[in-house]
Amino acid sequence: MERIYIQEVATRDGFQIEDQFVPTDEKVKLINKLSSTGVDKIEVTSFVSPKAVPNLRDAEEVMRRIDRQRGVTYTTLIPNIKGAERALECKADEVNLVASVSETHNRKNVRKTTDESFENFKDISSYLSGTNVQMNGTLATTFGCPFEGTIDEERVLSLIEQYLTLGVSGITLADTTGMATPKQVYHLCEKVRNRWPRLPITLHFHNTRGMGLANVMEGIRAGVDRFDASLGGLGGCPFAPGATGNICTEDLVHMLAFMDYDMRVDLDELIETSKYLESILNHEVPGQVMKAGKISDLYPVS
Amino acid sequence: MERIYIQEVATRDGFQIEDQFVPTDEKVKLINKLSSTGVDKIEVTSFVSPKAVPNLRDAEEVMRRIDRQRGVTYTTLIPNIKGAERALECKADEVNLVASVSETHNRKNVRKTTDESFENFKDISSYLSGTNVQMNGTLATTFGCPFEGTIDEERVLSLIEQYLTLGVSGITLADTTGMATPKQVYHLCEKVRNRWPRLPITLHFHNTRGMGLANVMEGIRAGVDRFDASLGGLGGCPFAPGATGNICTEDLVHMLAFMDYDMRVDLDELIETSKYLESILNHEVPGQVMKAGKISDLYPVS
């Protein structure tokens, strides 16, 4: 059985763009439930400015109050050295750095050129060196930019190289606004895997145009074994017009479980947790398995 | 460029379970629009009892009033010899026969054993022999049954054999309630293709649990080149509890177009037609590309 690692991002990528602030108590409860489903990593929150992302203004409190389970990596997104300080203080296991492959998207997202972002990451890297906090390097708009369109694969490879120089322990290739096609995913992932065969690569897909799970399958075919996903399919990106949710965690786990991939995630508990999430939010979430049930849920013949 | 054939089923598989009757004028207008998008086949309607499916009680009128385009196959579902008579009278190009691989589902769907269904098909075959009307044989619940669960692949093969004896020109493997996984699709399609390399096979997927487009990719990998899909992702099955829509035609064409498959379908016109469909129905449809736009629709940098 092939091992696949499931990484949950709903409380960061999802909550940041909700219309309403999710109360801290609910966030903590949800993350604790997620921890016990067996997912490998949880992107708990984001240490950004509370003005920029008011929904995550309780980042410290959430990080401090959650129960940590052995084997789960608790990561947080950070945009700068201030974020790194906050993450270190809260004992995050990992910080997630984000730069866009597209200059235009990077400027829109963090008001910096990509070079400025990587200068910034150097300071973060120095600051965290010698601590227990790992760094993950995310490349947003890896498969396409809603402003610039097509992305040059060579630029993706060169930015991975820059991240590796900084000492990141893994790379996330993010399809920020759901522009990746299955063929493209296979092609790029094969290239990256050939160049860095032992580098842990995460694929972060959005299901904006329905291709999310098809892209996962092509990522797996190319040898990628780590996937970000969002409970209930929550998510999007405030700086990318038209973007809708991330791929849905329980739909992903459901698909892979029925193909006998080894995830060590409790699918039933995940579905229950997604229903709990929906009850917190007071609106429907895009996840489909939580509505239709698992393929093994049979109906009485009567 | 690999040729892929797109077959539209919204006006049959979709409309049959809508809460409200779609007026005949709207049906005719929609089918005419679909014809001009370049799809290869349209399942126009169903010659069933108006009592069983009141939404399609205007089957004859629709068939007679639509403008037929050269190169488009106009097919209709028929359950019995009476349906065959109506189809012949209306000059359908093809009739679509449906039997479920699952005995339980067949009984629920048409109140017959599978053997009785095939006896019935023999009469239809004799009746249509010597006419211009082709027959397509659909196997419902090919990838799983909501009552019985797992389906025996050998039974699928033996029912294909039975259809071929009757003289069908093509076979549709239908995932009636969205239970197929990508690996299963590849495995079964490879088997069927190896046994009947020149037999035209259609895959009919529902996106009930989000796996629809991933399943398409695996079908293509196994050499299948015909896919049923429903405009806007409309559809379901009245006899299969929990089932939601078919895979969405414009999402399918969008994905394949950006991987350079040759479909000869006008994607923009298809998206416009899907918006028109939504305006007829007065409710949102599940299609995603019609909401998010194509991946080539860029945003101004401003």
Coordinates of C-alpha atoms in Angstrom, one line a residue:
Chain A
M1 CA 0.0 0.0 0.0
E2 CA 1.3 3.4 -1.1
R3 CA 1.5 5.9 1.7
I4 CA -0.2 9.3 1.1
Y5 CA 0.1 12.2 3.5
I6 CA -3.0 14.4 4.1
Q7 CA -2.5 18.0 5.1
E8 CA -5.4 20.0 6.3
V9 CA -5.7 23.8 5.5
A10 CA -9.3 24.7 6.3
T11 CA -8.6 26.7 9.4
R12 CA -6.1 28.9 7.5
D13 CA -7.0 28.9 3.7
G14 CA -10.6 28.4 4.5
F15 CA -11.3 30.6 7.5
Q16 CA -9.3 33.6 6.2
I17 CA -11.9 34.4 3.6
E18 CA -15.1 33.5 5.5
D19 CA -17.6 36.4 5.7
Q20 CA -17.7 36.0 9.5
F21 CA -15.1 35.6 12.2
V22 CA -15.1 32.0 13.5
P23 CA -15.1 32.2 17.3
T24 CA -11.8 31.1 18.8
D25 CA -13.4 28.3 20.9
E26 CA -14.8 26.8 17.7
K27 CA -11.5 27.0 15.9
V28 CA -9.8 25.2 18.8
K29 CA -12.5 22.5 19.0
L30 CA -12.3 22.0 15.2
I31 CA -8.5 21.7 15.2
N32 CA -8.6 19.2 18.1
K33 CA -11.1 17.1 16.1
L34 CA -9.0 17.3 13.0
S35 CA -5.9 16.2 15.0
S36 CA -7.7 13.1 16.1
T37 CA -8.7 12.1 12.6
G38 CA -5.1 11.2 11.8
V39 CA -4.2 13.9 9.3
D40 CA -0.4 14.4 9.0
K41 CA -0.3 18.2 9.1
I42 CA -2.6 21.0 10.0
E43 CA -2.1 24.6 8.8
V44 CA -3.5 26.0 12.0
T45 CA -3.5 29.7 11.2
S46 CA -1.6 32.6 9.7
F47 CA 0.7 35.0 11.6
V48 CA -0.2 37.9 9.4
S49 CA -1.4 41.4 10.3
P50 CA -4.8 41.3 12.0
K51 CA -5.7 44.2 9.8
A52 CA -4.9 42.3 6.6
V53 CA -6.7 39.1 7.8
P54 CA -9.0 40.0 10.7
N55 CA -10.5 36.5 10.6
L56 CA -7.2 35.1 11.9
R57 CA -6.6 37.8 14.6
D58 CA -6.7 35.1 17.3
A59 CA -3.7 33.2 15.8
E60 CA -1.7 33.1 19.1
E61 CA -4.6 32.1 21.2
V62 CA -5.5 29.3 18.8
M63 CA -1.9 28.0 18.6
R64 CA -1.6 28.0 22.4
R65 CA -5.0 26.4 23.2
I66 CA -5.1 23.5 20.8
D67 CA -4.2 20.0 22.1
R68 CA -1.2 18.7 20.1
Q69 CA -1.2 15.1 19.0
R70 CA 2.0 13.2 18.5
G71 CA 2.7 12.7 14.8
V72 CA 0.8 15.7 13.7
T73 CA 2.8 18.7 12.4
Y74 CA 1.2 22.1 13.4
T75 CA 2.2 24.6 10.8
T76 CA 1.4 28.3 10.3
L77 CA 1.7 30.6 7.4
I78 CA 4.0 33.6 8.0
P79 CA 4.7 36.5 5.7
N80 CA 7.7 38.1 7.5
I81 CA 10.1 38.1 10.4
K82 CA 7.4 39.4 12.8
G83 CA 5.4 36.3 11.8
A84 CA 8.4 34.1 12.5
E85 CA 8.8 35.6 16.0
R86 CA 5.2 34.9 16.7
A87 CA 5.4 31.4 15.4
L88 CA 8.5 30.6 17.4
E89 CA 6.9 32.0 20.5
C90 CA 3.8 29.8 20.0
K91 CA 6.0 26.8 19.4
A92 CA 4.8 26.1 15.8
D93 CA 6.4 22.9 14.4
E94 CA 6.8 24.6 11.1
V95 CA 6.3 27.9 9.3
N96 CA 5.0 28.1 5.8
L97 CA 6.6 30.7 3.5
V98 CA 4.7 31.8 0.4
A99 CA 6.0 33.5 -2.7
S100 CA 4.1 33.5 -6.0
V101 CA 5.8 32.3 -9.2
S102 CA 4.0 35.1 -11.0
E103 CA 5.5 38.6 -10.2
T104 CA 2.1 40.2 -10.6
H105 CA 0.4 37.8 -8.2
N106 CA 3.2 38.2 -5.7
R107 CA 2.8 42.0 -5.8
K108 CA -0.9 41.8 -5.4
N109 CA -0.6 39.2 -2.6
V110 CA 2.2 40.7 -0.5
R111 CA 3.1 44.0 -2.1
K112 CA 6.6 42.8 -2.9
T113 CA 8.6 41.6 -5.9
T114 CA 9.5 37.9 -5.8
D115 CA 13.1 38.9 -5.1
E116 CA 12.0 41.0 -2.2
S117 CA 10.0 38.1 -0.9
F118 CA 13.1 35.9 -1.0
E119 CA 15.3 38.5 0.7
N120 CA 12.7 38.6 3.4
F121 CA 12.8 34.7 3.6
K122 CA 16.6 34.9 4.1
D123 CA 16.1 37.0 7.3
I124 CA 13.4 34.5 8.5
S125 CA 15.8 31.6 7.8
S126 CA 18.6 33.2 9.8
Y127 CA 16.2 34.0 12.6
L128 CA 14.9 30.5 12.8
S129 CA 18.2 28.7 12.3
G130 CA 19.1 26.7 15.4
T131 CA 15.5 26.5 16.5
N132 CA 13.2 23.5 16.2
V133 CA 11.0 25.3 13.8
Q134 CA 11.1 23.8 10.3
M135 CA 10.4 25.9 7.1
N136 CA 8.2 24.9 4.2
G137 CA 8.4 26.9 0.9
T138 CA 5.2 27.4 -1.0
L139 CA 5.1 28.6 -4.6
A140 CA 1.7 30.1 -5.3
T141 CA 0.4 30.3 -8.9
T142 CA 2.7 27.4 -9.9
F143 CA 0.3 26.2 -12.5
G144 CA -1.1 29.5 -13.8
C145 CA -1.7 33.1 -12.7
P146 CA -5.1 34.7 -13.0
F147 CA -3.3 37.9 -14.1
E148 CA -0.4 36.7 -16.2
G149 CA -1.8 33.4 -17.4
T150 CA 0.8 30.7 -18.3
I151 CA 3.7 30.1 -15.9
D152 CA 7.2 29.2 -17.1
E153 CA 8.2 25.9 -15.7
E154 CA 11.9 26.9 -15.6
R155 CA 11.0 29.7 -13.3
V156 CA 9.2 27.3 -10.9
L157 CA 12.4 25.2 -10.9
S158 CA 14.6 28.2 -10.2
L159 CA 12.4 29.4 -7.3
I160 CA 12.5 25.8 -5.8
E161 CA 16.3 26.1 -6.0
Q162 CA 16.1 29.4 -4.1
Y163 CA 13.9 27.9 -1.4
L164 CA 16.3 25.0 -1.0
T165 CA 19.2 27.4 -0.6
L166 CA 17.3 28.8 2.4
G167 CA 17.1 25.4 4.0
V168 CA 13.4 24.6 3.6
S169 CA 12.5 21.0 4.5
G170 CA 9.7 20.7 1.9
I171 CA 8.2 22.5 -1.1
T172 CA 4.5 23.1 -1.8
L173 CA 3.4 23.6 -5.4
A174 CA 0.2 25.6 -5.1
D175 CA -2.5 25.9 -7.8
T176 CA -3.8 29.0 -6.1
T177 CA -6.7 29.7 -8.3
G178 CA -7.5 26.3 -9.8
M179 CA -5.8 26.6 -13.2
A180 CA -3.8 23.3 -13.3
T181 CA -4.8 20.6 -15.8
P182 CA -4.0 16.9 -15.1
K183 CA -1.4 16.7 -18.0
Q184 CA 0.4 19.8 -16.7
V185 CA 0.5 18.5 -13.2
Y186 CA 2.1 15.2 -14.3
H187 CA 4.6 17.0 -16.5
L188 CA 5.8 19.5 -13.9
C189 CA 5.8 17.0 -11.0
E190 CA 7.8 14.5 -13.1
K191 CA 10.4 17.2 -13.8
V192 CA 10.6 18.3 -10.2
R193 CA 10.9 14.8 -9.0
N194 CA 13.6 13.9 -11.5
R195 CA 15.6 16.9 -10.4
W196 CA 15.1 16.5 -6.6
P197 CA 14.1 12.8 -6.1
R198 CA 14.2 12.9 -2.3
L199 CA 12.6 16.4 -1.8
P200 CA 9.2 16.2 0.0
I201 CA 6.7 17.8 -2.4
T202 CA 3.2 18.9 -1.5
L203 CA 0.6 19.6 -4.1
H204 CA -2.0 22.2 -3.1
F205 CA -5.0 22.2 -5.4
H206 CA -8.1 24.3 -5.7
N207 CA -11.2 22.8 -7.3
T208 CA -12.2 26.0 -8.9
R209 CA -12.9 24.4 -12.3
G210 CA -13.6 20.8 -11.1
M211 CA -10.2 19.4 -11.9
G212 CA -8.9 19.0 -8.3
L213 CA -9.1 15.3 -7.8
A214 CA -8.0 14.5 -11.4
N215 CA -4.9 16.6 -10.7
V216 CA -4.3 14.6 -7.5
M217 CA -4.3 11.4 -9.4
E218 CA -1.7 12.7 -11.9
G219 CA 0.4 14.0 -9.0
I220 CA 0.4 10.5 -7.5
R221 CA 1.3 9.0 -10.9
A222 CA 4.3 11.3 -10.9
G223 CA 5.3 10.2 -7.4
V224 CA 4.0 13.0 -5.2
D225 CA 2.6 11.7 -1.9
R226 CA 1.6 14.9 0.1
F227 CA -1.6 16.8 -0.6
D228 CA -3.1 19.9 1.0
A229 CA -6.9 19.8 1.3
S230 CA -9.5 21.7 3.1
L231 CA -12.3 20.2 5.2
G232 CA -15.6 20.5 3.4
G233 CA -13.8 22.0 0.4
L234 CA -13.7 25.4 2.2
G235 CA -11.3 28.0 0.9
G236 CA -10.2 30.4 -1.8
C237 CA -7.8 33.3 -2.1
P238 CA -8.8 36.9 -1.3
F239 CA -6.4 38.3 -3.9
A240 CA -7.4 36.0 -6.8
P241 CA -10.7 37.0 -8.2
G242 CA -13.0 34.1 -9.1
A243 CA -11.3 31.6 -7.0
T244 CA -13.4 29.1 -5.0
G245 CA -12.6 26.3 -2.6
N246 CA -9.6 24.1 -2.1
I247 CA -10.0 20.4 -2.9
C248 CA -12.1 18.8 -0.2
T249 CA -10.3 16.7 2.4
E250 CA -12.9 14.1 3.0
D251 CA -13.6 13.8 -0.8
L252 CA -9.9 13.3 -1.3
V253 CA -9.5 10.8 1.5
H254 CA -12.6 9.0 0.4
M255 CA -11.3 8.6 -3.2
L256 CA -7.9 7.4 -2.1
A257 CA -9.2 5.1 0.6
F258 CA -11.4 3.2 -1.8
M259 CA -8.3 2.7 -4.0
D260 CA -6.4 1.3 -1.0
Y261 CA -3.9 4.1 -0.4
D262 CA -2.5 4.1 3.1
M263 CA -3.4 7.4 4.8
R264 CA -4.0 6.5 8.4
V265 CA -6.9 8.9 8.5
D266 CA -10.3 8.0 10.0
L267 CA -12.6 8.8 7.1
D268 CA -15.8 8.6 9.2
E269 CA -14.4 10.9 11.8
L270 CA -13.3 13.3 9.0
I271 CA -16.9 13.3 7.6
E272 CA -18.3 13.9 11.0
T273 CA -15.8 16.8 11.5
S274 CA -16.8 18.3 8.2
K275 CA -20.5 18.2 9.3
Y276 CA -19.4 19.9 12.5
L277 CA -17.6 22.6 10.4
E278 CA -20.7 23.2 8.4
S279 CA -22.7 23.6 11.7
I280 CA -20.2 26.3 12.8
L281 CA -20.3 28.2 9.6
N282 CA -24.1 28.4 9.0
H283 CA -23.6 27.9 5.3
E284 CA -23.3 24.9 3.0
V285 CA -19.8 23.8 2.2
P286 CA -18.8 22.3 -1.3
G287 CA -17.8 18.9 0.0
Q288 CA -19.7 16.1 -1.7
V289 CA -19.1 12.9 0.3
M290 CA -20.5 14.5 3.4
K291 CA -23.8 14.9 1.4
A292 CA -23.8 11.7 -0.7
G293 CA -22.2 9.4 1.8
K294 CA -19.3 7.0 1.1
I295 CA -19.6 4.5 -1.8
S296 CA -19.8 1.8 0.8
D297 CA -22.9 3.3 2.4
L298 CA -25.5 1.0 0.9
Y299 CA -29.2 1.5 0.8
P300 CA -31.8 -1.0 2.1
V301 CA -33.5 -2.9 -0.7
S302 CA -36.9 -2.7 0.9
Chain B
M1 CA -4.3 15.4 -31.2
E2 CA -6.4 12.7 -29.7
R3 CA -10.1 12.8 -30.7
I4 CA -12.6 12.7 -27.9
Y5 CA -16.4 12.5 -28.5
I6 CA -18.7 14.5 -26.3
Q7 CA -22.3 13.3 -25.7
E8 CA -24.8 15.5 -24.1
V9 CA -27.4 14.0 -21.7
A10 CA -28.9 17.0 -19.8
T11 CA -32.3 17.0 -21.6
R12 CA -32.8 13.4 -20.7
D13 CA -30.8 12.5 -17.5
G14 CA -31.1 16.0 -16.2
F15 CA -34.6 17.1 -17.0
Q16 CA -36.2 13.8 -15.9
I17 CA -35.6 14.5 -12.3
E18 CA -36.1 18.3 -12.2
D19 CA -38.8 19.4 -9.8
Q20 CA -40.6 21.3 -12.5
F21 CA -41.6 20.4 -16.1
V22 CA -39.4 22.3 -18.5
P23 CA -41.6 23.8 -21.2
T24 CA -41.3 22.2 -24.6
D25 CA -40.3 25.4 -26.3
E26 CA -37.4 25.8 -23.9
K27 CA -36.3 22.2 -24.5
V28 CA -36.3 22.6 -28.2
K29 CA -34.4 25.9 -28.0
L30 CA -31.8 24.3 -25.7
I31 CA -31.3 21.3 -27.9
N32 CA -30.9 23.5 -30.9
K33 CA -28.2 25.5 -29.1
L34 CA -26.5 22.3 -28.0
S35 CA -26.5 21.0 -31.6
S36 CA -24.7 24.0 -32.8
T37 CA -21.9 23.7 -30.1
G38 CA -20.5 20.7 -31.9
V39 CA -21.3 17.9 -29.5
D40 CA -21.3 14.5 -31.2
K41 CA -24.5 13.1 -29.7
I42 CA -27.5 14.4 -27.8
E43 CA -29.7 12.2 -25.7
V44 CA -32.8 14.2 -26.6
T45 CA -35.4 12.6 -24.4
S46 CA -36.8 9.3 -23.2
F47 CA -39.8 7.4 -24.7
V48 CA -41.0 6.1 -21.4
S49 CA -44.5 6.2 -19.9
P50 CA -45.5 9.8 -19.2
K51 CA -46.8 8.6 -15.9
A52 CA -43.4 7.2 -14.9
V53 CA -41.5 10.3 -16.1
P54 CA -44.0 13.2 -16.5
N55 CA -41.2 15.7 -17.2
L56 CA -40.5 14.0 -20.5
R57 CA -44.2 13.6 -21.5
D58 CA -43.5 15.8 -24.6
A59 CA -40.9 13.4 -26.0
E60 CA -42.5 13.2 -29.5
E61 CA -43.0 16.9 -29.8
V62 CA -39.4 17.6 -28.8
M63 CA -38.1 15.1 -31.2
R64 CA -40.1 16.5 -34.1
R65 CA -39.5 20.1 -33.5
I66 CA -35.7 20.2 -33.0
D67 CA -33.5 21.2 -35.9
R68 CA -31.1 18.4 -36.7
Q69 CA -27.5 19.2 -37.5
R70 CA -25.4 17.0 -39.8
G71 CA -22.9 15.1 -37.8
V72 CA -24.9 15.1 -34.5
T73 CA -26.5 11.8 -33.5
Y74 CA -29.9 12.3 -31.9
T75 CA -30.6 9.4 -29.5
T76 CA -33.4 8.6 -27.1
L77 CA -33.7 6.3 -24.2
I78 CA -36.3 3.6 -24.6
P79 CA -37.5 1.0 -22.1
N80 CA -39.6 -1.3 -24.3
I81 CA -41.0 -2.1 -27.7
K82 CA -43.6 0.7 -27.4
G83 CA -40.6 3.1 -26.9
A84 CA -39.0 1.6 -30.0
E85 CA -42.1 2.3 -32.1
R86 CA -42.3 5.9 -30.9
A87 CA -38.5 6.4 -31.6
L88 CA -38.8 5.0 -35.1
E89 CA -41.8 7.1 -35.8
C90 CA -39.9 10.2 -34.7
K91 CA -36.9 9.2 -36.7
A92 CA -34.4 9.0 -33.9
D93 CA -30.9 8.1 -35.1
E94 CA -30.4 5.8 -32.2
V95 CA -32.2 4.2 -29.3
N96 CA -30.4 3.7 -26.0
L97 CA -31.3 0.5 -24.1
V98 CA -30.6 0.4 -20.4
A99 CA -30.1 -2.6 -18.1
S100 CA -28.5 -2.6 -14.7
V101 CA -25.6 -4.9 -14.0
S102 CA -27.1 -5.2 -10.5
E103 CA -30.2 -7.3 -10.3
T104 CA -31.6 -5.3 -7.5
H105 CA -31.1 -2.0 -9.3
N106 CA -32.6 -3.3 -12.4
R107 CA -35.7 -4.5 -10.5
K108 CA -36.0 -1.1 -8.8
N109 CA -35.4 0.8 -12.1
V110 CA -37.6 -1.1 -14.5
R111 CA -39.4 -3.8 -12.4
K112 CA -37.7 -6.6 -14.4
T113 CA -34.9 -9.1 -13.8
T114 CA -31.9 -8.5 -16.0
D115 CA -32.8 -11.6 -18.1
E116 CA -36.3 -10.1 -18.6
S117 CA -34.7 -6.9 -19.7
F118 CA -32.6 -8.7 -22.3
E119 CA -35.6 -10.7 -23.5
N120 CA -37.3 -7.4 -24.0
F121 CA -34.3 -6.0 -25.9
K122 CA -34.5 -9.0 -28.3
D123 CA -37.9 -7.9 -29.3
I124 CA -36.7 -4.4 -29.8
S125 CA -33.8 -5.6 -31.8
S126 CA -36.1 -7.6 -34.1
Y127 CA -38.5 -4.7 -34.5
L128 CA -35.7 -2.3 -35.4
S129 CA -33.8 -4.6 -37.7
G130 CA -33.8 -3.3 -41.2
T131 CA -34.5 0.2 -40.1
N132 CA -32.0 3.1 -39.9
V133 CA -32.2 3.2 -36.2
Q134 CA -29.0 2.2 -34.4
M135 CA -29.0 0.6 -30.9
N136 CA -26.7 1.5 -28.0
G137 CA -26.5 -0.7 -25.0
T138 CA -26.1 0.9 -21.6
L139 CA -25.1 -1.0 -18.5
A140 CA -26.2 1.0 -15.4
T141 CA -24.5 0.4 -12.1
T142 CA -21.4 -0.9 -13.9
F143 CA -19.0 0.4 -11.2
G144 CA -21.1 -0.2 -8.1
C145 CA -24.7 -0.5 -7.0
P146 CA -26.2 1.6 -4.1
F147 CA -28.1 -1.5 -3.0
E148 CA -25.7 -4.4 -3.7
G149 CA -22.4 -2.6 -3.4
T150 CA -19.5 -4.1 -5.4
I151 CA -20.1 -5.3 -9.0
D152 CA -18.5 -8.4 -10.5
E153 CA -16.5 -7.4 -13.5
E154 CA -17.1 -10.8 -15.2
R155 CA -20.8 -10.0 -15.1
V156 CA -20.2 -6.7 -16.8
L157 CA -18.3 -8.6 -19.6
S158 CA -21.0 -11.2 -20.0
L159 CA -23.7 -8.5 -20.3
I160 CA -21.7 -6.6 -22.9
E161 CA -21.6 -10.0 -24.7
Q162 CA -25.4 -10.2 -24.5
Y163 CA -25.7 -6.7 -25.9
L164 CA -23.4 -7.5 -28.8
T165 CA -25.4 -10.5 -29.7
L166 CA -28.4 -8.2 -30.1
G167 CA -26.4 -6.1 -32.6
V168 CA -25.8 -2.9 -30.6
S169 CA -23.4 -0.5 -32.3
G170 CA -21.9 0.8 -29.0
I171 CA -21.8 0.1 -25.3
T172 CA -22.1 2.6 -22.4
L173 CA -20.6 1.8 -19.1
A174 CA -22.6 3.9 -16.7
D175 CA -21.6 4.8 -13.1
T176 CA -25.2 5.5 -12.3
T177 CA -24.7 6.8 -8.7
G178 CA -21.1 8.0 -8.8
M179 CA -19.4 5.0 -7.2
A180 CA -16.5 4.5 -9.6
T181 CA -13.0 5.2 -8.5
P182 CA -10.2 6.1 -11.0
K183 CA -8.3 2.8 -10.5
Q184 CA -11.4 0.8 -11.0
V185 CA -12.3 2.7 -14.2
Y186 CA -8.8 2.1 -15.6
H187 CA -8.9 -1.6 -14.7
L188 CA -12.3 -2.4 -16.1
C189 CA -11.9 -0.3 -19.3
E190 CA -8.6 -1.9 -20.0
K191 CA -10.2 -5.3 -19.7
V192 CA -13.1 -4.4 -22.0
R193 CA -10.8 -2.7 -24.5
N194 CA -8.6 -5.8 -24.6
R195 CA -11.5 -8.1 -25.3
W196 CA -13.3 -5.8 -27.8
P197 CA -10.6 -3.5 -29.2
R198 CA -12.8 -2.0 -31.9
L199 CA -16.0 -1.6 -29.9
P200 CA -17.1 2.0 -29.3
I201 CA -17.3 2.4 -25.6
T202 CA -18.9 5.4 -23.8
L203 CA -18.2 6.2 -20.2
H204 CA -21.2 7.8 -18.3
F205 CA -20.0 9.2 -15.0
H206 CA -21.8 11.0 -12.2
N207 CA -19.9 13.4 -10.0
T208 CA -21.7 12.3 -6.9
R209 CA -18.5 12.1 -4.8
G210 CA -16.3 14.4 -6.7
M211 CA -14.4 11.8 -8.7
G212 CA -16.1 12.4 -12.1
L213 CA -13.3 14.1 -14.0
A214 CA -10.6 12.0 -12.4
N215 CA -12.5 9.0 -13.7
V216 CA -12.6 10.5 -17.2
M217 CA -8.8 10.8 -17.2
E218 CA -8.4 7.2 -16.3
G219 CA -10.9 6.2 -19.0
I220 CA -8.9 8.1 -21.6
R221 CA -5.7 6.4 -20.3
A222 CA -7.4 3.1 -21.0
G223 CA -8.2 4.2 -24.5
V224 CA -11.9 5.2 -24.2
D225 CA -12.8 8.2 -26.3
R226 CA -16.6 8.8 -25.8
F227 CA -18.0 10.5 -22.7
D228 CA -21.5 11.3 -21.6
A229 CA -21.9 14.6 -19.7
S230 CA -24.6 16.9 -18.7
L231 CA -24.7 20.6 -19.3
G232 CA -24.3 22.5 -16.1
G233 CA -23.7 19.2 -14.3
L234 CA -27.5 18.6 -14.2
G235 CA -28.8 15.1 -13.5
G236 CA -29.1 12.2 -11.2
C237 CA -31.3 9.1 -11.0
P238 CA -34.7 8.9 -9.4
F239 CA -34.2 5.3 -8.4
A240 CA -30.8 5.7 -6.8
P241 CA -31.1 7.5 -3.4
G242 CA -28.4 10.1 -2.7
A243 CA -27.3 10.5 -6.3
T244 CA -26.5 14.0 -7.6
G245 CA -25.5 15.3 -11.0
N246 CA -23.7 13.9 -14.0
I247 CA -20.3 15.2 -14.8
C248 CA -20.6 18.6 -16.2
T249 CA -20.3 19.0 -20.0
E250 CA -18.6 22.3 -20.1
D251 CA -16.2 21.4 -17.2
L252 CA -15.3 18.2 -19.1
V253 CA -14.7 20.0 -22.4
H254 CA -12.8 22.8 -20.6
M255 CA -10.4 20.4 -18.9
L256 CA -9.8 18.4 -22.1
A257 CA -9.6 21.5 -24.3
F258 CA -6.7 22.9 -22.2
M259 CA -4.9 19.6 -22.6
D260 CA -5.3 19.8 -26.4
Y261 CA -7.7 17.0 -27.0
D262 CA -9.6 17.3 -30.2
M263 CA -13.4 17.6 -29.5
R264 CA -14.6 20.0 -32.2
V265 CA -16.9 21.6 -29.6
D266 CA -17.2 25.4 -29.1
L267 CA -16.4 25.8 -25.4
D268 CA -17.6 29.4 -25.2
E269 CA -20.9 28.5 -26.8
L270 CA -21.2 25.6 -24.5
I271 CA -20.7 27.9 -21.4
E272 CA -23.2 30.4 -22.8
T273 CA -25.7 27.5 -23.3
S274 CA -25.2 26.4 -19.8
K275 CA -26.0 29.9 -18.5
Y276 CA -29.1 29.7 -20.7
L277 CA -30.0 26.4 -19.1
E278 CA -29.6 27.9 -15.7
S279 CA -31.9 30.8 -16.7
I280 CA -34.6 28.3 -17.7
L281 CA -34.4 26.3 -14.5
N282 CA -34.5 29.1 -11.9
H283 CA -32.0 27.3 -9.8
E284 CA -28.2 27.1 -9.6
V285 CA -26.5 24.2 -11.5
P286 CA -23.4 22.5 -10.2
G287 CA -21.1 23.4 -13.1
Q288 CA -18.0 25.3 -12.1
V289 CA -16.4 26.7 -15.2
M290 CA -19.6 28.7 -15.9
K291 CA -19.1 30.4 -12.6
A292 CA -15.3 30.6 -12.4
G293 CA -14.6 31.2 -16.1
K294 CA -12.0 29.4 -18.2
I295 CA -8.4 29.2 -17.1
S296 CA -7.6 31.5 -20.0
D297 CA -9.9 34.2 -18.8
L298 CA -7.4 36.6 -17.3
Y299 CA -8.0 39.4 -14.9
P300 CA -6.8 43.0 -15.5
V301 CA -3.8 43.9 -13.3
S302 CA -5.1 47.4 -12.6

